[in-house]
mmCIF file of N, CA and C in Angstrom:
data_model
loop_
_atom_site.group_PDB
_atom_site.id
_atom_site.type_symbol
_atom_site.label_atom_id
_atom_site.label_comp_id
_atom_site.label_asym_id
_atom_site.label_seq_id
_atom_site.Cartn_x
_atom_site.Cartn_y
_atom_site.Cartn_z
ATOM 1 N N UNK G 1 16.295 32.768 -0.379
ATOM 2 C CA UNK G 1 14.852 32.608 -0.396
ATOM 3 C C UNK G 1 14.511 31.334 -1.160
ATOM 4 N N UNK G 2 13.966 30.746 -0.677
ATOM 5 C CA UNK G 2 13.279 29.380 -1.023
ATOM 6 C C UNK G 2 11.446 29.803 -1.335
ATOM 7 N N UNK G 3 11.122 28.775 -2.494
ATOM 8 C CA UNK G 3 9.833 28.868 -3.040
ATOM 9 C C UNK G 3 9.395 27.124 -3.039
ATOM 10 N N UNK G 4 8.723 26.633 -2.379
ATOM 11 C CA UNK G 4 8.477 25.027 -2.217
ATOM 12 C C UNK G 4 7.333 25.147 -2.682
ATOM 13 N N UNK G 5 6.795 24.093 -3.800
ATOM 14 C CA UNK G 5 5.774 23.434 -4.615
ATOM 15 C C UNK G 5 5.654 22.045 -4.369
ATOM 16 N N UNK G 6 4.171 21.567 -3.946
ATOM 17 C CA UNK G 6 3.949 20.452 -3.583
ATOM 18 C C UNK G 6 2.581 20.338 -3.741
ATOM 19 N N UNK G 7 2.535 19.046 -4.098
ATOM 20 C CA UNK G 7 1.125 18.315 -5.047
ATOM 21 C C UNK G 7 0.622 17.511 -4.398
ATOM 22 N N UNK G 8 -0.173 16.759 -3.560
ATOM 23 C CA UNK G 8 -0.677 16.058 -2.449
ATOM 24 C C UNK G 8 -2.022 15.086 -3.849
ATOM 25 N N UNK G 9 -1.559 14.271 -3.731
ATOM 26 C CA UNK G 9 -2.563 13.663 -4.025
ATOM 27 C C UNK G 9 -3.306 12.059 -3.087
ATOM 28 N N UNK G 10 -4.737 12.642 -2.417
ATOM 29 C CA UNK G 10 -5.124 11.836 -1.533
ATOM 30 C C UNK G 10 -6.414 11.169 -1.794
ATOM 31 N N UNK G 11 -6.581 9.852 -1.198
ATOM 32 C CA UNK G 11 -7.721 9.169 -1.322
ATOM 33 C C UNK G 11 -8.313 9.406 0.383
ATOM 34 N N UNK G 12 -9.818 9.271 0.513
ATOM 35 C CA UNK G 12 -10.345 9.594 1.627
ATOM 36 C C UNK G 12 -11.742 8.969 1.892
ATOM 37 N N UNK G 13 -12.555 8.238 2.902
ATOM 38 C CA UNK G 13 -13.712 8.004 2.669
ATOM 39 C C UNK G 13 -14.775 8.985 2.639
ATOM 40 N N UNK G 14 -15.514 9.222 1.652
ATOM 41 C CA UNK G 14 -16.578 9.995 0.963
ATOM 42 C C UNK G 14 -17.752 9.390 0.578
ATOM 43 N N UNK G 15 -18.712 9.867 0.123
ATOM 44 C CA UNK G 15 -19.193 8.984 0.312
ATOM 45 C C UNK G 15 -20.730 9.494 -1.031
ATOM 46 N N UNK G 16 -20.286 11.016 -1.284
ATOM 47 C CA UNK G 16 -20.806 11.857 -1.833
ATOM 48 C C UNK G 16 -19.758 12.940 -2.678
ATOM 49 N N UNK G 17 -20.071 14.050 -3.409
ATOM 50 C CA UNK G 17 -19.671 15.191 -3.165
ATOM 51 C C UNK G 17 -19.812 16.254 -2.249
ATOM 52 N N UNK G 18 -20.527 16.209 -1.707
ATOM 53 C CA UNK G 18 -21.104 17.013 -0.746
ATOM 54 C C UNK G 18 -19.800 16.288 0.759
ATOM 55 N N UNK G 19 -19.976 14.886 1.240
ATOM 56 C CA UNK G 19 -19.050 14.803 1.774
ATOM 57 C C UNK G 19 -17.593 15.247 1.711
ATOM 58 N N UNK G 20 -17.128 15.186 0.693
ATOM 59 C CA UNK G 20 -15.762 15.487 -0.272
ATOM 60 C C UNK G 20 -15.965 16.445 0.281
ATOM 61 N N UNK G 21 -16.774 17.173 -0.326
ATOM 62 C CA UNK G 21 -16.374 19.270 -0.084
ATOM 63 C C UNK G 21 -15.989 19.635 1.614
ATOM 64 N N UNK G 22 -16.878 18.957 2.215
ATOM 65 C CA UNK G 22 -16.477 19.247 3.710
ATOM 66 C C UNK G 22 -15.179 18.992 4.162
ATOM 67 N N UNK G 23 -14.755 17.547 3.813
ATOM 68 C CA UNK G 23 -13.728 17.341 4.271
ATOM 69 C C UNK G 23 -12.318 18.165 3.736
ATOM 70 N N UNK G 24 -12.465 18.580 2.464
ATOM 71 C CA UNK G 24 -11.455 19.210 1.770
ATOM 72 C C UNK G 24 -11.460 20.935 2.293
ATOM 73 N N UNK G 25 -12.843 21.385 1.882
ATOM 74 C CA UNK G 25 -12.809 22.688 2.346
ATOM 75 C C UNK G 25 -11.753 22.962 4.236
ATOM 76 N N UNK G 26 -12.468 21.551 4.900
ATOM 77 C CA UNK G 26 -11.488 21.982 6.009
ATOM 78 C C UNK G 26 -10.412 21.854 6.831
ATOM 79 N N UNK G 27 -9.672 20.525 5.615
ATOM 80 C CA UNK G 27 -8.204 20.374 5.577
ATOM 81 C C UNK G 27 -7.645 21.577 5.006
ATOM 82 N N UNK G 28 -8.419 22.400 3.641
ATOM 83 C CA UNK G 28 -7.532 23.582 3.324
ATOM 84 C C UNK G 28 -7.247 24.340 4.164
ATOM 85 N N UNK G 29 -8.355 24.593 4.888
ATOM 86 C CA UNK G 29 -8.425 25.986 5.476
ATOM 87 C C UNK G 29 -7.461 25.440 6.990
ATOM 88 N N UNK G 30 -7.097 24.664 7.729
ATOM 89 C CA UNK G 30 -6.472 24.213 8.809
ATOM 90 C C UNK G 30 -5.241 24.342 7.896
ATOM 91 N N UNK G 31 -4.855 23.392 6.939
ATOM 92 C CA UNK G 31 -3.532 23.401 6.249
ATOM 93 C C UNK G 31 -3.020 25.217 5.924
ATOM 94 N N UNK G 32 -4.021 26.126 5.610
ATOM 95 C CA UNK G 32 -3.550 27.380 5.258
ATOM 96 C C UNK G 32 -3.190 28.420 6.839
ATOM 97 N N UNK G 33 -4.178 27.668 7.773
ATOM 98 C CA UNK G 33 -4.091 28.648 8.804
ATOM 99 C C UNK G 33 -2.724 28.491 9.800
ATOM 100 N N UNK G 34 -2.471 26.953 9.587
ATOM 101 C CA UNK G 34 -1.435 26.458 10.413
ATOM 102 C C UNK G 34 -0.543 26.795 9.707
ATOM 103 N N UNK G 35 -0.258 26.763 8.832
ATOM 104 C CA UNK G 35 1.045 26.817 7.760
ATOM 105 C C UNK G 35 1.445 28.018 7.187
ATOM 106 N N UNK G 36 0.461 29.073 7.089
ATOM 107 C CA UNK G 36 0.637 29.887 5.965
ATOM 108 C C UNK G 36 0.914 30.426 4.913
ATOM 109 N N UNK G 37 0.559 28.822 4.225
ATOM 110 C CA UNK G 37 1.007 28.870 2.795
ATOM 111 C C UNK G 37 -0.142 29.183 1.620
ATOM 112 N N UNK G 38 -0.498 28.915 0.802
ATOM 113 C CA UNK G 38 -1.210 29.016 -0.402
ATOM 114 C C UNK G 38 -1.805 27.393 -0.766
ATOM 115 N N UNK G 39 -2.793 27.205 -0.777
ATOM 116 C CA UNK G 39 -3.359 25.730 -1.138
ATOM 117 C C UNK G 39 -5.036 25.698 -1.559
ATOM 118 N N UNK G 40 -4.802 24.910 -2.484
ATOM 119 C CA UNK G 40 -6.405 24.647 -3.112
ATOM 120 C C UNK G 40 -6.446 23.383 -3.846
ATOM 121 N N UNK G 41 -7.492 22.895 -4.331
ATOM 122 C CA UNK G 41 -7.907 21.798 -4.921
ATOM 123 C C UNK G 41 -7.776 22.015 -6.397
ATOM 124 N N UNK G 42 -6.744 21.414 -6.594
ATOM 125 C CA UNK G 42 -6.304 21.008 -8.493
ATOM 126 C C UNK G 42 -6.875 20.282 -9.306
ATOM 127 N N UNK G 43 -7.204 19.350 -8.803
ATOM 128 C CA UNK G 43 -7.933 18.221 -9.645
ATOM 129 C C UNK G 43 -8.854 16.917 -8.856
ATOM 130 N N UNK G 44 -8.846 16.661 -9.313
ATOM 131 C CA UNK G 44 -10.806 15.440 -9.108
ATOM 132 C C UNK G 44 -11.566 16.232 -8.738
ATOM 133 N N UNK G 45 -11.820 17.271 -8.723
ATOM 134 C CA UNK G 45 -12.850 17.912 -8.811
ATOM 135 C C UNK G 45 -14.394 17.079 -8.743
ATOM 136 N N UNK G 46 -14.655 16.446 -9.312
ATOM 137 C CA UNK G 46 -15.917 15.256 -9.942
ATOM 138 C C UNK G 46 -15.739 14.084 -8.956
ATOM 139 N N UNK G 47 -14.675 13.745 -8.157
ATOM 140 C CA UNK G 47 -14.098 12.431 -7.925
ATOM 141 C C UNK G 47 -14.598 12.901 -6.360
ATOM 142 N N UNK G 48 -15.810 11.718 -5.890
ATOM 143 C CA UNK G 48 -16.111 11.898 -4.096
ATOM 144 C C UNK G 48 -15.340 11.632 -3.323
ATOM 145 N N UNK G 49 -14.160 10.583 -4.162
ATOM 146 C CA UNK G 49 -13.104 9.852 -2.757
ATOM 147 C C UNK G 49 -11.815 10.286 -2.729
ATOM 148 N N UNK G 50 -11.332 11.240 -3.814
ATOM 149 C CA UNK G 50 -9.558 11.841 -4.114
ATOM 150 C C UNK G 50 -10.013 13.014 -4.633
ATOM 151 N N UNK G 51 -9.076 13.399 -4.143
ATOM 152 C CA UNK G 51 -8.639 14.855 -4.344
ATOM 153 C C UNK G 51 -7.146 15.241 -5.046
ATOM 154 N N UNK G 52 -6.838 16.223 -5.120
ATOM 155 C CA UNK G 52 -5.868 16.896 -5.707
ATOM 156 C C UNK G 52 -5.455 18.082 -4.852
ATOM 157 N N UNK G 53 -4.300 18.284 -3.882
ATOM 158 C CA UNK G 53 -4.426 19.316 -3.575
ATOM 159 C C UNK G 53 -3.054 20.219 -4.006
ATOM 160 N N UNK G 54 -2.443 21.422 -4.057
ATOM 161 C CA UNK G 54 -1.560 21.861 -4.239
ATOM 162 C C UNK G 54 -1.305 23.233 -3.346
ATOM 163 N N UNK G 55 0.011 23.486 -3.191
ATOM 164 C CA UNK G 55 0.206 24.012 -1.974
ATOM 165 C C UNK G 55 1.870 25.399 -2.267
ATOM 166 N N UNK G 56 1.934 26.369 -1.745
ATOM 167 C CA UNK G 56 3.382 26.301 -2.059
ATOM 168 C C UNK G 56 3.568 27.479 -0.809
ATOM 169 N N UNK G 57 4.698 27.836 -0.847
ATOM 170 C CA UNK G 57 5.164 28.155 0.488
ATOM 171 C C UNK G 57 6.265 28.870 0.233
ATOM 172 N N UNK G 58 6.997 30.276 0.746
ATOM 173 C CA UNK G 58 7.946 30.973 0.524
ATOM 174 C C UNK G 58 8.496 30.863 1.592
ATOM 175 N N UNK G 59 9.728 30.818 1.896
ATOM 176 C CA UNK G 59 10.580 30.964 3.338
ATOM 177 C C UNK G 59 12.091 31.315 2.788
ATOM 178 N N UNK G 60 12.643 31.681 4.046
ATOM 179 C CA UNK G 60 14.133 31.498 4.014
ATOM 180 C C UNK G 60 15.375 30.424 3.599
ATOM 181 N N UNK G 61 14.150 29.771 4.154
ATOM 182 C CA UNK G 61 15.611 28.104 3.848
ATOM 183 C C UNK G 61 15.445 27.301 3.497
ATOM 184 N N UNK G 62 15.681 25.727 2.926
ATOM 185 C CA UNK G 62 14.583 24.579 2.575
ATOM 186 C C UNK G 62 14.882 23.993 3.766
ATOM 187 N N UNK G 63 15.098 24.242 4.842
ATOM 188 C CA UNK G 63 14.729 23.482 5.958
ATOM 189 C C UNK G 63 13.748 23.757 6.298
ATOM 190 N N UNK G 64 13.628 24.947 6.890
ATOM 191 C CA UNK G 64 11.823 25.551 6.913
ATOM 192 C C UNK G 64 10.940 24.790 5.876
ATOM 193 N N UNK G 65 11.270 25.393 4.756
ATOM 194 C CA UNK G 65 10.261 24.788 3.849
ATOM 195 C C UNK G 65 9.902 23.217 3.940
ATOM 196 N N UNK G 66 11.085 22.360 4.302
ATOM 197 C CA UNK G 66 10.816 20.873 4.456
ATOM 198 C C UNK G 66 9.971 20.552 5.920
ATOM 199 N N UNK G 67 10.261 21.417 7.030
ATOM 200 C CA UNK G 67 9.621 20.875 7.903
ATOM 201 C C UNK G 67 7.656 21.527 7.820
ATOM 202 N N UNK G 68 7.559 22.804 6.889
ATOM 203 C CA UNK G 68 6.372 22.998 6.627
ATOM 204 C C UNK G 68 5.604 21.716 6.105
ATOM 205 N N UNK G 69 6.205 21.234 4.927
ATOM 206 C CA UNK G 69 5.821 20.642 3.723
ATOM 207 C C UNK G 69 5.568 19.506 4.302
ATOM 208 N N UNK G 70 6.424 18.846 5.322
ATOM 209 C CA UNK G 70 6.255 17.185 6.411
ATOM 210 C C UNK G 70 4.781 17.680 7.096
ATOM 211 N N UNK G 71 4.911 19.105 7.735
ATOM 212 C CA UNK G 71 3.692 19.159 8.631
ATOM 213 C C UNK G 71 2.472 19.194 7.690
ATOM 214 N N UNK G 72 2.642 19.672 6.767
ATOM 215 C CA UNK G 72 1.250 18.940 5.832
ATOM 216 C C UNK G 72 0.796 18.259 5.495
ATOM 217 N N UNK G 73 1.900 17.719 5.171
ATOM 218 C CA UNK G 73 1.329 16.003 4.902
ATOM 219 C C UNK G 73 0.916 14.877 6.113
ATOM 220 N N UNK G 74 1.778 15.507 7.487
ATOM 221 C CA UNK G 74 1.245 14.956 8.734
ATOM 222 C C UNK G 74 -0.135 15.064 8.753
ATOM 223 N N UNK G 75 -0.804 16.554 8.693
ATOM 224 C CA UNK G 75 -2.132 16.911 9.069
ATOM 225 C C UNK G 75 -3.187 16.437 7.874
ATOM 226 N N UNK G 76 -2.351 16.046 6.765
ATOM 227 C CA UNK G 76 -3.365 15.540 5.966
ATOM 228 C C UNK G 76 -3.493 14.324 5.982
ATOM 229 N N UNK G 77 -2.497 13.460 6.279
ATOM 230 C CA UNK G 77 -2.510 11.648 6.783
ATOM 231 C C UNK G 77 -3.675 12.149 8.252
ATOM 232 N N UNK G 78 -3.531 13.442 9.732
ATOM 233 C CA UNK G 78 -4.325 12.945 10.367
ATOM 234 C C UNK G 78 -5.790 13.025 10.448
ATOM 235 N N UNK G 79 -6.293 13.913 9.222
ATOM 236 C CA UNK G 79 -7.453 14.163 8.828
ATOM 237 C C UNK G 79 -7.718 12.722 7.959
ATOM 238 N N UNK G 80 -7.282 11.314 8.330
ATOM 239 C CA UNK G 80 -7.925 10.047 7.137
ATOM 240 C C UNK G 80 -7.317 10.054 5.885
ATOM 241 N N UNK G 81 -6.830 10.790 5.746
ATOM 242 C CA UNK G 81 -6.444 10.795 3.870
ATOM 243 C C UNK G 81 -5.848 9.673 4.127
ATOM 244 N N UNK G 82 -5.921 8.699 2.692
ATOM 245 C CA UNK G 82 -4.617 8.090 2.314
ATOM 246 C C UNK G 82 -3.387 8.734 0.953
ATOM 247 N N UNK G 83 -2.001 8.823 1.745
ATOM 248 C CA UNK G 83 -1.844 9.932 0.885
ATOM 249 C C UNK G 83 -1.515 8.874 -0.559
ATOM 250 N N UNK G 84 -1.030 9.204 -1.886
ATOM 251 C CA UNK G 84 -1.339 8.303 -2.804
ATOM 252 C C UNK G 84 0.127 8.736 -3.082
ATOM 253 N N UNK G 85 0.505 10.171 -4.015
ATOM 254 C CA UNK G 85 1.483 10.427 -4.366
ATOM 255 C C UNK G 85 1.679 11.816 -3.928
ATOM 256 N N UNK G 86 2.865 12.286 -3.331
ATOM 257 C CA UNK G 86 2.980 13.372 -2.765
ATOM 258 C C UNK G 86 4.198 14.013 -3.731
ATOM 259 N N UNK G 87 4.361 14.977 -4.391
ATOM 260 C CA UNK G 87 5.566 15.606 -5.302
ATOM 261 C C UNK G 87 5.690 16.943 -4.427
ATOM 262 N N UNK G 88 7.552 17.305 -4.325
ATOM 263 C CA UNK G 88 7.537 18.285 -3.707
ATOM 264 C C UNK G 88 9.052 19.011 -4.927
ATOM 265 N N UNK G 89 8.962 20.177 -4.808
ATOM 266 C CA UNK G 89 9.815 20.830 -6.020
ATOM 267 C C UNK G 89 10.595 22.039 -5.232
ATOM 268 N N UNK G 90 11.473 22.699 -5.048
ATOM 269 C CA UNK G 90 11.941 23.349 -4.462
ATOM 270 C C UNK G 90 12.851 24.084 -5.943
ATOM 271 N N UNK G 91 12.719 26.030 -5.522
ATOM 272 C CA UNK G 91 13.122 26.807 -6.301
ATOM 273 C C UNK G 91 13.861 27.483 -5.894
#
């Protein structure tokens, strides 16, 4: 059993908070539905153009877990993000 931890940190055009929230609320919810992992917003909270997101994921193997963890970061590069620093931790 594999436990994968990963930290997404992205820049995005915003333009508001109110923009921010949209766009984040519905990368989570696509990133949670496609994936079925666990993910929410960690930090910038305050910040209209970056975010913080964090994510983690239980499976069988770290292959699974690696090709989850790529498809997130795919869908979050194709939702505009620029990704900044991405950390991934495997248990």
């Amino acid at each position: 059993m594999v436990l994968a931890l990963m930290t997404l940190e992205l820049r995005f055009q915003a333009h508001s908070l109110k923009d921010k929230r949209k766009v984040v609320k519905s990368l989570l919810s696509r990133m949670a539905r496609r994936y079925n992992l666990s993910v929410h917003e960690a930090d910038y909270h305050d910040v209209c153009n970056r975010a913080c997101l964090a994510a983690a994921w239980v499976g069988a193997n770290s292959e699974g877990a690696r090709r989850v963890l790529e498809g997130v970061i795919a869908l979050a590069e194709q939702a505009g993000a620029e990704l900044i620093r991405p950390e991934i931790e495997f248990y």
